[in-house]
């Protein structure tokens, strides 16, 4: 630890400490940040991991519902250098995944600097280093720290502000409500690819990965949609309209993911889950839809997803777009200029449909 960084003994007007890091600064202690840290640890490269929350993988620990499971088989979700325990099921639960992440951090001796929120990060041409400013999110005093480093790894993913859309969360929460004798209505405002989680006993994701070794993406998309039509039938008559672009192609080009069905479609067919168009306005105990229909409601669940918060703190306009994603599509969206790297931005990566 003594070789990790050097601390300047001076304090400026804002009681700011300056820390020189002899390796990368990793912003985000989620799965991507932990995986990056583990790989650096294996190579003997020092690093500092920063996170604004008081725990690792805060999105999983604090902002997910209890019945959540991984949508992909565990072999596609494990982090580098350490597989899931053999006794874990094929689709680990939220609790099991958190246990795995905590054991992962312990195994590789990853000790993030928690409760440090990154306020800004900019590249200093004079010193040829990144200047990462943080502020403490715990305690009564506002202590600031500035980290100086040659390499900056953005591993925050898309966990920030509430956005719009429907996907895994909306479909799974609707299924949960239905299974507990509620009568949910699921708002679907846009097109989406709805695929079976498994095709003839094999994971859809595993099948897609296997096919892409030999076939172009457009052809794999056509095969997946054909198999989905055979297994699921015509889902458009239930209000689930498909995009014109294929599921893998749309993920790689316009940052839109697909949904793997775990039983929701069966409830939609039976009428237990009602699919409705967009919402025009809310009123007490009611919601008016864009088609003029009015629904009586008891509660509203906002399963609208997240947007990247990178533009709010990273002072850089070449590598990241205004939406907070790497501009370059897969597989080129991982490295920028001046030692800037990005990991965990699944909307720009074909291989992480998690």
Tab-separated table of C-alpha atoms in Angstrom, residues 40-253:
chain	number	residue	atom	x	y	z
A	40	UNK	CA	-4.224	-4.952	-12.769
A	41	UNK	CA	-3.514	-6.724	-9.475
A	42	UNK	CA	-2.537	-9.874	-11.352
A	43	UNK	CA	-0.024	-7.837	-13.374
A	44	UNK	CA	1.384	-6.075	-10.322
A	45	UNK	CA	0.073	-2.668	-11.398
A	46	UNK	CA	-0.978	-0.358	-8.520
A	47	UNK	CA	-4.373	1.355	-8.730
A	48	UNK	CA	-6.983	3.300	-6.808
A	49	UNK	CA	-10.715	2.525	-7.084
A	50	UNK	CA	-13.142	5.345	-6.250
A	51	UNK	CA	-16.863	5.049	-5.546
A	52	UNK	CA	-19.375	7.523	-4.179
A	53	UNK	CA	-21.360	4.904	-2.234
A	54	UNK	CA	-20.447	3.128	1.006
A	55	UNK	CA	-20.302	-0.338	-0.569
A	56	UNK	CA	-19.131	-2.075	-3.714
A	57	UNK	CA	-21.658	-2.813	-6.465
A	58	UNK	CA	-24.094	-0.306	-4.955
A	59	UNK	CA	-26.488	-0.578	-7.889
A	60	UNK	CA	-26.889	-4.300	-7.186
A	61	UNK	CA	-27.005	-3.910	-3.418
A	62	UNK	CA	-29.288	-0.892	-3.102
A	63	UNK	CA	-31.274	-0.392	-6.319
A	64	UNK	CA	-32.440	-3.822	-7.410
A	65	UNK	CA	-35.491	-5.889	-6.511
A	66	UNK	CA	-35.161	-9.048	-4.433
A	67	UNK	CA	-36.286	-11.603	-7.042
A	68	UNK	CA	-33.696	-10.422	-9.560
A	69	UNK	CA	-31.575	-13.115	-11.193
A	70	UNK	CA	-28.921	-12.965	-13.875
A	71	UNK	CA	-30.508	-13.239	-17.296
A	72	UNK	CA	-27.520	-15.067	-18.742
A	73	UNK	CA	-25.893	-18.346	-17.679
A	74	UNK	CA	-23.258	-17.799	-15.012
A	75	UNK	CA	-20.327	-18.675	-17.278
A	76	UNK	CA	-21.065	-15.532	-19.296
A	77	UNK	CA	-21.356	-13.309	-16.217
A	78	UNK	CA	-18.346	-14.316	-14.135
A	79	UNK	CA	-15.511	-11.830	-13.783
A	80	UNK	CA	-11.944	-12.547	-14.954
A	81	UNK	CA	-9.667	-14.881	-13.009
A	82	UNK	CA	-12.335	-16.233	-10.631
A	83	UNK	CA	-15.363	-18.325	-11.730
A	84	UNK	CA	-18.637	-18.639	-9.856
A	85	UNK	CA	-18.779	-21.382	-7.201
A	86	UNK	CA	-19.772	-24.759	-8.626
A	87	UNK	CA	-22.825	-24.980	-6.364
A	88	UNK	CA	-24.342	-21.760	-7.748
A	89	UNK	CA	-27.296	-22.338	-10.123
A	90	UNK	CA	-27.049	-21.591	-13.835
A	91	UNK	CA	-28.803	-18.257	-13.274
A	92	UNK	CA	-27.519	-16.907	-9.916
A	93	UNK	CA	-29.796	-14.780	-7.747
A	94	UNK	CA	-29.137	-11.192	-6.754
A	95	UNK	CA	-27.935	-12.316	-3.326
A	96	UNK	CA	-25.582	-14.893	-4.810
A	97	UNK	CA	-24.150	-12.403	-7.290
A	98	UNK	CA	-23.461	-9.881	-4.518
A	99	UNK	CA	-21.788	-12.614	-2.446
A	100	UNK	CA	-19.657	-13.464	-5.464
A	101	UNK	CA	-18.617	-9.827	-5.970
A	102	UNK	CA	-17.699	-9.417	-2.301
A	103	UNK	CA	-15.621	-12.601	-2.333
A	104	UNK	CA	-14.035	-11.422	-5.591
A	105	UNK	CA	-12.931	-8.137	-4.017
A	106	UNK	CA	-11.581	-9.977	-0.981
A	107	UNK	CA	-9.746	-12.574	-3.091
A	108	UNK	CA	-7.889	-9.920	-5.099
A	109	UNK	CA	-7.452	-7.580	-2.112
A	110	UNK	CA	-9.377	-4.775	-3.769
A	111	UNK	CA	-10.111	-2.043	-1.237
A	112	UNK	CA	-11.980	0.802	-2.933
A	113	UNK	CA	-11.942	4.288	-1.474
A	114	UNK	CA	-15.661	4.480	-0.736
A	115	UNK	CA	-17.814	7.536	-0.053
A	116	UNK	CA	-15.742	9.586	-2.500
A	117	UNK	CA	-17.837	11.163	-5.232
A	118	UNK	CA	-15.968	12.283	-8.335
A	119	UNK	CA	-16.808	15.921	-9.028
A	120	UNK	CA	-14.612	16.400	-12.066
A	121	UNK	CA	-11.862	14.785	-14.093
A	122	UNK	CA	-9.770	16.631	-16.656
A	123	UNK	CA	-6.518	16.026	-18.461
A	124	UNK	CA	-3.731	18.487	-17.637
A	125	UNK	CA	-1.529	18.998	-20.694
A	126	UNK	CA	1.191	20.661	-18.626
A	127	UNK	CA	1.746	17.764	-16.231
A	128	UNK	CA	0.573	15.097	-18.731
A	129	UNK	CA	-1.738	13.668	-16.083
A	130	UNK	CA	-5.401	13.359	-15.196
A	131	UNK	CA	-6.668	15.496	-12.308
A	132	UNK	CA	-9.573	13.732	-10.600
A	133	UNK	CA	-11.403	15.791	-7.984
A	134	UNK	CA	-13.514	14.019	-5.341
A	135	UNK	CA	-15.597	15.117	-2.389
A	136	UNK	CA	-16.519	13.028	0.635
A	137	UNK	CA	-20.124	11.798	0.777
A	138	UNK	CA	-19.959	10.806	4.455
A	139	UNK	CA	-19.578	12.807	7.630
A	140	UNK	CA	-20.477	16.401	8.342
A	141	UNK	CA	-17.404	17.996	6.763
A	142	UNK	CA	-16.925	18.450	3.030
A	143	UNK	CA	-13.408	17.130	2.507
A	144	UNK	CA	-11.953	17.285	-0.987
A	145	UNK	CA	-9.211	15.172	-2.516
A	146	UNK	CA	-7.479	15.592	-5.859
A	147	UNK	CA	-5.958	12.492	-7.449
A	148	UNK	CA	-3.247	12.880	-10.078
A	149	UNK	CA	-2.665	9.939	-12.411
A	150	UNK	CA	-1.471	9.046	-15.899
A	151	UNK	CA	-4.384	6.702	-16.628
A	152	UNK	CA	-8.110	7.084	-15.963
A	153	UNK	CA	-10.546	4.174	-16.229
A	154	UNK	CA	-14.252	5.069	-16.386
A	155	UNK	CA	-16.134	2.077	-14.961
A	156	UNK	CA	-19.377	3.736	-13.897
A	157	UNK	CA	-21.596	2.117	-16.522
A	158	UNK	CA	-25.079	3.578	-16.880
A	159	UNK	CA	-25.974	3.993	-13.197
A	160	UNK	CA	-27.048	7.560	-12.659
A	161	UNK	CA	-30.227	9.451	-13.447
A	162	UNK	CA	-33.637	8.015	-14.194
A	163	UNK	CA	-34.345	7.805	-17.934
A	164	UNK	CA	-37.129	6.401	-20.109
A	165	UNK	CA	-37.896	3.047	-21.682
A	166	UNK	CA	-38.908	-0.481	-20.747
A	167	UNK	CA	-36.920	-3.674	-20.569
A	168	UNK	CA	-35.893	-6.352	-18.104
A	169	UNK	CA	-37.050	-4.515	-14.986
A	170	UNK	CA	-40.488	-3.625	-16.314
A	171	UNK	CA	-41.224	-7.120	-17.595
A	172	UNK	CA	-39.909	-8.901	-14.507
A	173	UNK	CA	-41.647	-6.611	-12.010
A	174	UNK	CA	-44.902	-7.010	-13.939
A	175	UNK	CA	-44.472	-10.784	-13.737
A	176	UNK	CA	-43.749	-10.558	-10.015
A	177	UNK	CA	-46.876	-8.488	-9.392
A	178	UNK	CA	-48.960	-10.886	-11.442
A	179	UNK	CA	-47.643	-13.879	-9.498
A	180	UNK	CA	-48.735	-12.151	-6.278
A	181	UNK	CA	-52.336	-11.653	-7.414
A	182	UNK	CA	-52.003	-8.084	-8.667
A	183	UNK	CA	-53.325	-6.901	-12.038
A	184	UNK	CA	-50.446	-4.931	-13.582
A	185	UNK	CA	-50.509	-2.844	-16.734
A	186	UNK	CA	-47.151	-2.579	-18.498
A	187	UNK	CA	-46.483	0.636	-20.404
A	188	UNK	CA	-44.708	0.004	-23.710
A	189	UNK	CA	-43.977	3.211	-25.584
A	190	UNK	CA	-41.444	2.015	-28.136
A	191	UNK	CA	-40.330	-1.014	-30.115
A	192	UNK	CA	-38.352	-3.799	-28.475
A	193	UNK	CA	-36.978	-7.225	-29.318
A	194	UNK	CA	-38.580	-9.888	-27.111
A	195	UNK	CA	-36.701	-13.195	-27.333
A	196	UNK	CA	-36.932	-16.461	-25.372
A	197	UNK	CA	-34.232	-16.810	-22.726
A	198	UNK	CA	-33.471	-20.297	-24.015
A	199	UNK	CA	-33.882	-21.864	-27.458
A	200	UNK	CA	-34.259	-25.645	-27.529
A	201	UNK	CA	-32.578	-25.940	-24.136
A	202	UNK	CA	-29.629	-23.677	-24.960
A	203	UNK	CA	-29.165	-20.110	-23.752
A	204	UNK	CA	-30.141	-17.621	-26.458
A	205	UNK	CA	-27.043	-15.592	-25.675
A	206	UNK	CA	-24.823	-18.663	-25.868
A	207	UNK	CA	-26.392	-19.567	-29.209
A	208	UNK	CA	-25.827	-16.039	-30.540
A	209	UNK	CA	-22.179	-16.050	-29.466
A	210	UNK	CA	-21.646	-19.426	-31.115
A	211	UNK	CA	-23.286	-18.348	-34.390
A	212	UNK	CA	-21.326	-15.087	-34.569
A	213	UNK	CA	-18.098	-17.058	-34.773
A	214	UNK	CA	-19.035	-18.109	-38.308
A	215	UNK	CA	-21.858	-15.854	-39.486
A	216	UNK	CA	-22.284	-12.084	-39.915
A	217	UNK	CA	-24.432	-10.250	-37.380
A	218	UNK	CA	-27.271	-9.568	-39.820
A	219	UNK	CA	-27.647	-13.271	-40.549
A	220	UNK	CA	-27.496	-14.210	-36.856
A	221	UNK	CA	-30.228	-11.635	-36.229
A	222	UNK	CA	-32.451	-13.200	-38.882
A	223	UNK	CA	-31.942	-16.672	-37.413
A	224	UNK	CA	-32.707	-15.465	-33.873
A	225	UNK	CA	-35.885	-13.714	-35.013
A	226	UNK	CA	-36.998	-16.769	-36.965
A	227	UNK	CA	-36.488	-19.011	-33.932
A	228	UNK	CA	-38.240	-16.462	-31.708
A	229	UNK	CA	-41.236	-16.416	-34.064
A	230	UNK	CA	-41.386	-20.227	-34.010
A	231	UNK	CA	-41.242	-20.371	-30.201
A	232	UNK	CA	-43.139	-17.215	-29.232
A	233	UNK	CA	-45.403	-16.642	-32.207
A	234	UNK	CA	-46.579	-13.224	-33.358
A	235	UNK	CA	-46.076	-10.983	-30.326
A	236	UNK	CA	-46.983	-7.770	-32.148
A	237	UNK	CA	-50.681	-8.497	-31.708
A	238	UNK	CA	-50.125	-8.060	-27.957
A	239	UNK	CA	-48.697	-4.564	-28.397
A	240	UNK	CA	-45.043	-5.633	-28.426
A	241	UNK	CA	-43.750	-4.187	-31.678
A	242	UNK	CA	-40.338	-5.228	-32.946
A	243	UNK	CA	-37.764	-2.723	-34.278
A	244	UNK	CA	-36.884	-2.888	-37.966
A	245	UNK	CA	-33.242	-3.478	-37.064
A	246	UNK	CA	-32.140	-6.874	-35.698
A	247	UNK	CA	-31.568	-7.440	-31.948
A	248	UNK	CA	-27.769	-7.643	-32.067
A	249	UNK	CA	-27.347	-4.936	-34.668
A	250	UNK	CA	-29.593	-2.489	-32.820
A	251	UNK	CA	-27.680	-3.087	-29.604
A	252	UNK	CA	-24.381	-2.341	-31.253
A	253	UNK	CA	-25.469	0.762	-33.169
